[in-house]
Coordinates of C-alpha atoms (C1' of nucleotides) and ligand atoms in Angstrom, one line a residue:
Chain A
M1 CA 17.7 8.5 6.7
K2 CA 18.1 8.6 2.8
R3 CA 21.3 5.7 2.2
N4 CA 23.4 7.1 -0.9
T5 CA 24.3 3.0 -3.5
W6 CA 25.5 2.6 -6.1
Q7 CA 22.2 0.7 -6.8
R8 CA 20.4 4.7 -7.2
N9 CA 23.3 6.7 -8.4
A10 CA 23.1 4.2 -11.6
V11 CA 19.5 4.7 -12.0
R12 CA 20.3 8.2 -11.7
E13 CA 23.2 7.9 -14.3
A14 CA 21.2 6.2 -16.9
L15 CA 17.7 8.5 -16.7
D16 CA 20.2 11.7 -16.8
G17 CA 22.0 10.0 -20.1
T18 CA 19.8 9.6 -22.0
D19 CA 16.2 12.7 -23.0
R20 CA 13.8 9.6 -23.8
F21 CA 10.6 8.2 -21.5
V22 CA 11.7 5.4 -20.6
S23 CA 10.3 2.1 -18.4
A24 CA 11.4 0.1 -15.1
Q25 CA 11.8 -2.5 -17.4
S26 CA 13.6 -1.6 -20.4
L27 CA 15.8 0.6 -18.1
H28 CA 16.6 -2.5 -15.7
S29 CA 17.1 -4.7 -19.1
T30 CA 19.4 -1.8 -20.3
L31 CA 21.6 -1.8 -17.2
R32 CA 21.7 -5.6 -16.4
A33 CA 22.9 -5.4 -20.5
K34 CA 26.2 -3.3 -19.4
G35 CA 26.2 -5.5 -17.2
S36 CA 25.2 -4.6 -13.7
S37 CA 24.0 -7.2 -10.8
I38 CA 20.7 -4.9 -9.4
G39 CA 17.3 -6.5 -9.6
L40 CA 14.3 -4.9 -11.3
A41 CA 12.4 -4.0 -7.7
T42 CA 15.4 -1.7 -6.9
V43 CA 15.2 0.3 -10.5
Y44 CA 11.2 0.3 -9.4
R45 CA 11.9 2.0 -6.0
A46 CA 14.7 4.5 -7.0
L47 CA 12.7 5.6 -10.1
A48 CA 9.5 6.4 -7.8
D49 CA 11.6 7.7 -5.6
L50 CA 13.1 10.4 -8.0
A51 CA 10.0 10.8 -8.9
I52 CA 9.0 12.0 -5.8
E53 CA 11.8 14.2 -5.4
G54 CA 11.1 15.6 -8.9
E55 CA 14.1 14.5 -9.8
A56 CA 12.1 12.9 -12.5
D57 CA 8.7 13.1 -14.4
S58 CA 6.5 9.9 -15.6
L59 CA 3.2 9.8 -17.5
Q60 CA 1.9 6.8 -18.2
S61 CA 2.2 5.3 -22.0
D62 CA -1.6 4.3 -24.0
Q63 CA -0.8 0.0 -21.7
G64 CA -0.5 2.0 -19.2
E65 CA 3.0 1.3 -18.4
S66 CA 5.2 4.0 -16.0
L67 CA 7.6 5.6 -18.3
Y68 CA 9.9 8.2 -16.2
R69 CA 12.0 11.0 -17.6
A70 CA 15.2 12.6 -16.0
C71 CA 13.7 16.4 -15.2
T72 CA 16.0 19.3 -16.0
R73 CA 13.7 22.3 -15.1
G74 CA 12.2 23.3 -11.6
Q75 CA 9.3 25.3 -12.7
H76 CA 5.4 22.8 -13.8
H77 CA 5.8 22.3 -16.9
H78 CA 4.8 19.7 -20.1
H79 CA 5.7 17.3 -22.4
L80 CA 6.2 16.8 -26.4
I81 CA 6.3 13.5 -26.9
C82 CA 7.5 11.6 -29.3
R83 CA 5.5 7.9 -29.8
N84 CA 7.9 6.1 -31.8
C85 CA 11.2 6.5 -29.8
G86 CA 10.3 8.5 -26.4
R87 CA 11.7 10.9 -27.3
A88 CA 10.5 14.1 -24.7
V89 CA 11.3 18.1 -25.4
E90 CA 10.6 19.9 -21.8
I91 CA 8.1 22.6 -22.6
E92 CA 6.0 25.2 -20.8
A93 CA 2.2 25.5 -21.6
T94 CA 0.8 29.0 -19.3
E95 CA -2.1 29.6 -21.1
V96 CA -3.1 26.5 -21.0
E97 CA -2.3 26.9 -16.9
A98 CA -5.0 29.3 -17.0
W99 CA -7.4 27.4 -19.7
A100 CA -8.0 24.6 -16.9
H101 CA -7.8 27.2 -14.5
R102 CA -11.1 28.5 -15.8
V103 CA -12.6 25.4 -16.6
A104 CA -13.1 24.3 -13.6
A105 CA -13.7 27.4 -12.2
E106 CA -16.3 27.7 -14.7
N107 CA -17.5 24.3 -13.7
G108 CA -17.9 24.7 -10.0
F109 CA -15.3 22.7 -9.6
V110 CA -12.5 22.8 -6.7
A111 CA -8.5 22.1 -6.3
P112 CA -8.1 21.8 -9.8
S113 CA -5.5 20.1 -11.5
H114 CA -4.4 19.1 -15.3
V115 CA -2.7 16.0 -17.4
V116 CA -1.1 17.9 -20.9
D117 CA 1.0 16.1 -22.7
V118 CA 1.4 16.2 -27.0
F119 CA 2.4 13.5 -28.6
G120 CA 4.2 13.8 -32.0
V121 CA 6.8 12.2 -34.5
C122 CA 9.7 13.5 -33.4
G123 CA 12.1 14.4 -37.1
E124 CA 14.8 12.4 -36.5
C125 CA 12.6 9.3 -36.5
A126 CA 10.8 10.7 -39.6
S127 CA 12.9 10.9 -41.7
D128 CA 14.6 8.3 -41.4
G129 CA 11.8 6.1 -42.3
S130 CA 12.2 4.3 -38.3
A131 CA 8.8 5.3 -37.6
P132 CA 5.1 3.7 -38.2
S133 CA 3.5 4.6 -40.7
L134 CA -0.5 5.5 -39.3
E135 CA -2.4 3.7 -41.5
Chain B
M1 CA -20.6 -8.6 -39.5
K2 CA -21.7 -6.9 -36.9
R3 CA -24.3 -8.8 -34.6
N4 CA -27.3 -6.9 -31.9
T5 CA -26.9 -8.7 -28.2
W6 CA -28.5 -7.8 -25.6
Q7 CA -24.9 -7.9 -23.9
R8 CA -24.0 -5.1 -26.3
N9 CA -26.9 -2.9 -25.5
A10 CA -26.8 -3.6 -21.9
V11 CA -22.9 -2.4 -21.4
R12 CA -24.1 0.2 -23.7
E13 CA -27.4 1.5 -21.5
A14 CA -25.6 1.2 -18.1
L15 CA -23.1 3.9 -19.3
D16 CA -24.7 6.0 -21.3
G17 CA -26.8 6.2 -17.8
T18 CA -24.8 8.1 -15.7
D19 CA -22.0 10.2 -16.2
R20 CA -19.4 9.4 -15.0
F21 CA -16.5 6.9 -15.6
V22 CA -16.8 4.2 -14.9
S23 CA -14.2 1.1 -14.4
A24 CA -15.0 -1.8 -16.4
Q25 CA -15.5 -4.4 -13.5
S26 CA -16.4 -1.9 -11.5
L27 CA -19.6 -1.2 -14.6
H28 CA -19.7 -4.9 -14.6
S29 CA -20.2 -5.3 -11.1
T30 CA -23.0 -3.2 -11.3
L31 CA -25.3 -4.9 -14.1
R32 CA -24.4 -8.6 -12.0
A33 CA -26.1 -6.7 -8.8
K34 CA -29.1 -5.7 -11.0
G35 CA -29.5 -9.5 -11.8
S36 CA -27.6 -9.4 -15.2
S37 CA -25.5 -12.6 -16.3
I38 CA -23.5 -11.5 -18.3
G39 CA -19.8 -11.7 -18.6
L40 CA -16.7 -9.8 -17.1
A41 CA -14.6 -10.8 -20.8
T42 CA -17.6 -9.0 -22.3
V43 CA -18.1 -6.0 -20.6
Y44 CA -14.1 -5.4 -21.7
R45 CA -15.6 -6.4 -25.6
A46 CA -18.5 -4.8 -25.6
L47 CA -16.9 -1.3 -23.5
A48 CA -13.4 -1.7 -26.5
D49 CA -15.9 -1.9 -28.8
L50 CA -17.9 1.4 -27.8
A51 CA -14.7 3.4 -27.7
I52 CA -13.5 2.3 -31.1
E53 CA -17.1 3.1 -32.1
G54 CA -16.9 6.6 -30.7
E55 CA -20.0 5.8 -28.5
A56 CA -17.2 5.6 -25.1
D57 CA -15.2 8.3 -24.4
S58 CA -12.2 6.8 -22.3
L59 CA -8.9 8.2 -19.9
Q60 CA -6.6 5.6 -17.4
S61 CA -6.4 6.3 -14.0
D62 CA -4.2 7.6 -11.4
Q63 CA -3.7 3.0 -10.7
G64 CA -3.8 2.1 -15.0
E65 CA -7.0 1.1 -15.0
S66 CA -9.1 2.2 -17.7
L67 CA -12.1 4.1 -17.9
Y68 CA -14.8 4.5 -19.9
R69 CA -17.8 7.6 -20.1
A70 CA -20.5 7.9 -22.7
C71 CA -19.6 10.4 -25.4
T72 CA -22.3 13.1 -26.1
R73 CA -20.7 14.9 -28.6
G74 CA -19.8 14.3 -31.7
Q75 CA -16.7 17.0 -32.2
H76 CA -13.0 16.3 -30.6
H77 CA -14.0 17.5 -27.0
H78 CA -12.0 16.4 -23.0
H79 CA -13.4 16.3 -20.4
L80 CA -13.6 17.6 -16.5
I81 CA -13.5 14.5 -14.1
C82 CA -13.6 14.8 -10.1
R83 CA -11.3 12.9 -8.7
N84 CA -13.7 11.7 -5.8
C85 CA -16.7 10.6 -7.9
G86 CA -15.2 10.7 -11.2
R87 CA -18.2 12.5 -12.3
A88 CA -17.7 14.6 -15.9
V89 CA -18.2 17.1 -17.9
E90 CA -17.9 17.2 -21.7
I91 CA -15.7 20.2 -23.0
E92 CA -14.1 22.5 -26.3
A93 CA -10.7 23.5 -25.7
T94 CA -10.2 25.5 -29.1
E95 CA -7.4 27.2 -27.8
V96 CA -5.4 24.2 -26.8
E97 CA -5.8 22.5 -30.1
A98 CA -3.7 26.0 -31.5
W99 CA -1.5 25.6 -28.6
A100 CA -1.1 22.0 -29.1
H101 CA -0.1 22.5 -32.6
R102 CA 2.1 25.4 -32.9
V103 CA 4.1 23.5 -29.9
A104 CA 4.6 20.2 -32.4
A105 CA 5.2 21.9 -35.6
E106 CA 8.4 24.1 -33.5
N107 CA 9.6 21.4 -32.3
G108 CA 9.8 20.0 -35.4
F109 CA 7.0 17.0 -34.3
V110 CA 4.9 15.6 -37.2
A111 CA 1.6 14.2 -36.4
P112 CA 0.5 15.3 -32.6
S113 CA -1.8 14.7 -31.3
H114 CA -2.9 15.0 -27.1
V115 CA -4.2 14.1 -23.8
V116 CA -5.8 16.9 -22.1
D117 CA -7.5 16.5 -19.1
V118 CA -8.3 18.1 -16.2
F119 CA -9.5 17.2 -12.7
G120 CA -10.3 17.9 -9.6
V121 CA -13.8 17.9 -7.1
C122 CA -16.6 18.2 -8.1
G123 CA -19.6 21.1 -6.9
E124 CA -21.4 18.2 -4.4
C125 CA -18.6 16.1 -3.7
A126 CA -17.0 19.7 -2.3
S127 CA -20.1 20.6 -0.3
D128 CA -21.3 17.0 1.2
G129 CA -17.5 16.0 2.6
S130 CA -17.4 12.4 0.6
A131 CA -14.2 14.1 -0.9
P132 CA -10.7 13.2 1.3
S133 CA -9.2 16.3 2.0
L134 CA -6.0 16.5 -0.1
E135 CA -3.4 16.9 2.9
Chain C
dA1 C1' -36.1 -24.2 -40.1
dA2 C1' -31.1 -25.7 -40.8
dG3 C1' -26.6 -23.2 -41.4
dT4 C1' -23.1 -20.3 -40.6
dT5 C1' -20.5 -17.9 -37.3
dA6 C1' -19.5 -13.8 -34.3
dT7 C1' -20.8 -13.8 -29.7
dT8 C1' -20.1 -15.0 -25.5
dG9 C1' -18.2 -16.1 -20.4
dA10 C1' -15.1 -20.1 -17.3
dT11 C1' -11.5 -19.9 -16.9
dA12 C1' -6.5 -20.3 -18.0
dA13 C1' -2.4 -16.7 -19.1
dC14 C1' -0.3 -13.0 -19.7
dG15 C1' 2.7 -8.7 -17.5
dA16 C1' 2.7 -4.3 -15.1
dA17 C1' 4.1 -3.1 -10.4
dT18 C1' 4.3 -4.5 -5.4
dC19 C1' 5.0 -7.1 -1.5
dT20 C1' 7.8 -10.4 1.6
dC21 C1' 11.6 -11.3 4.3
dA22 C1' 16.1 -13.0 4.5
dT23 C1' 20.5 -10.9 3.6
dT24 C1' 23.5 -7.6 2.4
dA25 C1' 25.5 -3.2 3.8
dC26 C1' 25.2 1.8 4.3
dC27 C1' 26.7 5.5 7.3
dA28 C1' 27.0 7.7 12.3
dG29 C1' 28.4 6.9 16.8
dC30 C1' 32.9 5.8 18.9
Chain D
dG1 C1' 39.2 1.6 11.7
dC2 C1' 35.1 -1.1 14.5
dT3 C1' 30.7 -1.8 15.3
dG4 C1' 26.2 -1.7 15.4
dG5 C1' 21.5 -0.6 14.2
dT6 C1' 19.3 -0.5 9.8
dA7 C1' 17.7 1.0 5.7
dA8 C1' 18.6 -0.5 1.0
dT9 C1' 18.6 -4.9 -1.9
dG10 C1' 16.4 -9.1 -4.6
dA11 C1' 14.7 -13.1 -5.7
dG12 C1' 10.9 -14.6 -5.4
dA13 C1' 5.9 -14.7 -4.2
dT14 C1' 1.7 -12.3 -5.3
dT15 C1' -1.8 -9.0 -6.7
dC16 C1' -4.7 -7.5 -10.1
dG17 C1' -5.9 -5.7 -14.3
dT18 C1' -7.2 -6.9 -19.5
dT19 C1' -6.5 -10.7 -23.1
dA20 C1' -6.5 -15.5 -24.9
dT21 C1' -8.3 -19.6 -25.1
dC22 C1' -12.4 -22.3 -26.7
dA23 C1' -16.6 -25.2 -26.3
dA24 C1' -21.9 -24.0 -25.9
dT25 C1' -25.0 -20.5 -27.4
dA26 C1' -27.2 -17.8 -30.3
dA27 C1' -27.9 -14.1 -33.6
dC28 C1' -28.7 -13.4 -38.7
dT29 C1' -28.5 -15.1 -43.4
dT30 C1' -31.0 -17.6 -47.5
Ligands
MN1 MN1 0.5 22.7 -16.8
MN2 MN1 -7.6 18.1 -28.2
ZN3 ZN1 11.6 10.2 -32.4
ZN4 ZN1 -17.7 14.2 -7.3

DNA sequence: AAGTTATTGATAACGAATCTCATTACCAGC
DNA sequence: GCTGGTAATGAGATTCGTTATCAATAACTT
């Protein structure tokens, strides 16, 4: 049976406290910096559990690192993510869902799923100059 | 100046010979199995170069492995990929491009880009029973 | 042909993620 | 409240994809 530990609560609260996608490692060091003694393996386990339970969304960064964000929405959705700070907005994509199904069917593929993420530089990062210029 | 080596050609030809997404490691062992003496690091470098030059497309597998496929199209496109065998079809997504731009603009994000991949089980995998049942 | 230098490849190094396992502590049952 | 069973923890080891190192090689220029 699943037990309630302060470690899992700490991870959940840390996730709930931000609208950004964060890695297990950065979340761990954030918690440590605040005085927590939580272990890195525990953070990995808690995030994986939260993702399974639907309390967290996850995606892979360009460098292949898994990033997590609190999920505030029950139904299927996607994200608009700031490349600079990780801030993310949950977005609907009704027309994209339909498109994905149609494309799969047209090519004889069954059991379709899809990965759809939109990236950009958020308003705050664009105005404060913290975003690296793209060229 | 860029030099022409049989190693780079071997990687390019191996990629051109299939319509599947493959990893650097599997491509390396395929070449080795055919008698080539090419090194693993060279395969990694060749694939990275091909991706930069636009001759290969790349994506990350669920397990964070980088996969590559020959790119046969000049303009921007996406892929429909078989979860079982890696076979992929290049697809247009005009309406998705427009949607991505609109979503970014509506939320004050600039310099938008996007990751859009559709997965499924291809017709051959679905009929020959090689695809693992999903539950 | 000779010289320059980009490329190669065996190996070491790196890093994210997972595994091991002895220890801890949650909690159901009394 | 105790207590026993056992899920959870965490330090460290391990795995595995990828990149860095660097001496040797080979592609191109002249
Ligand atoms: Mn969707
Ligand atoms: Mn597109
Ligand atoms: Zn931002
Ligand atoms: Zn297939």
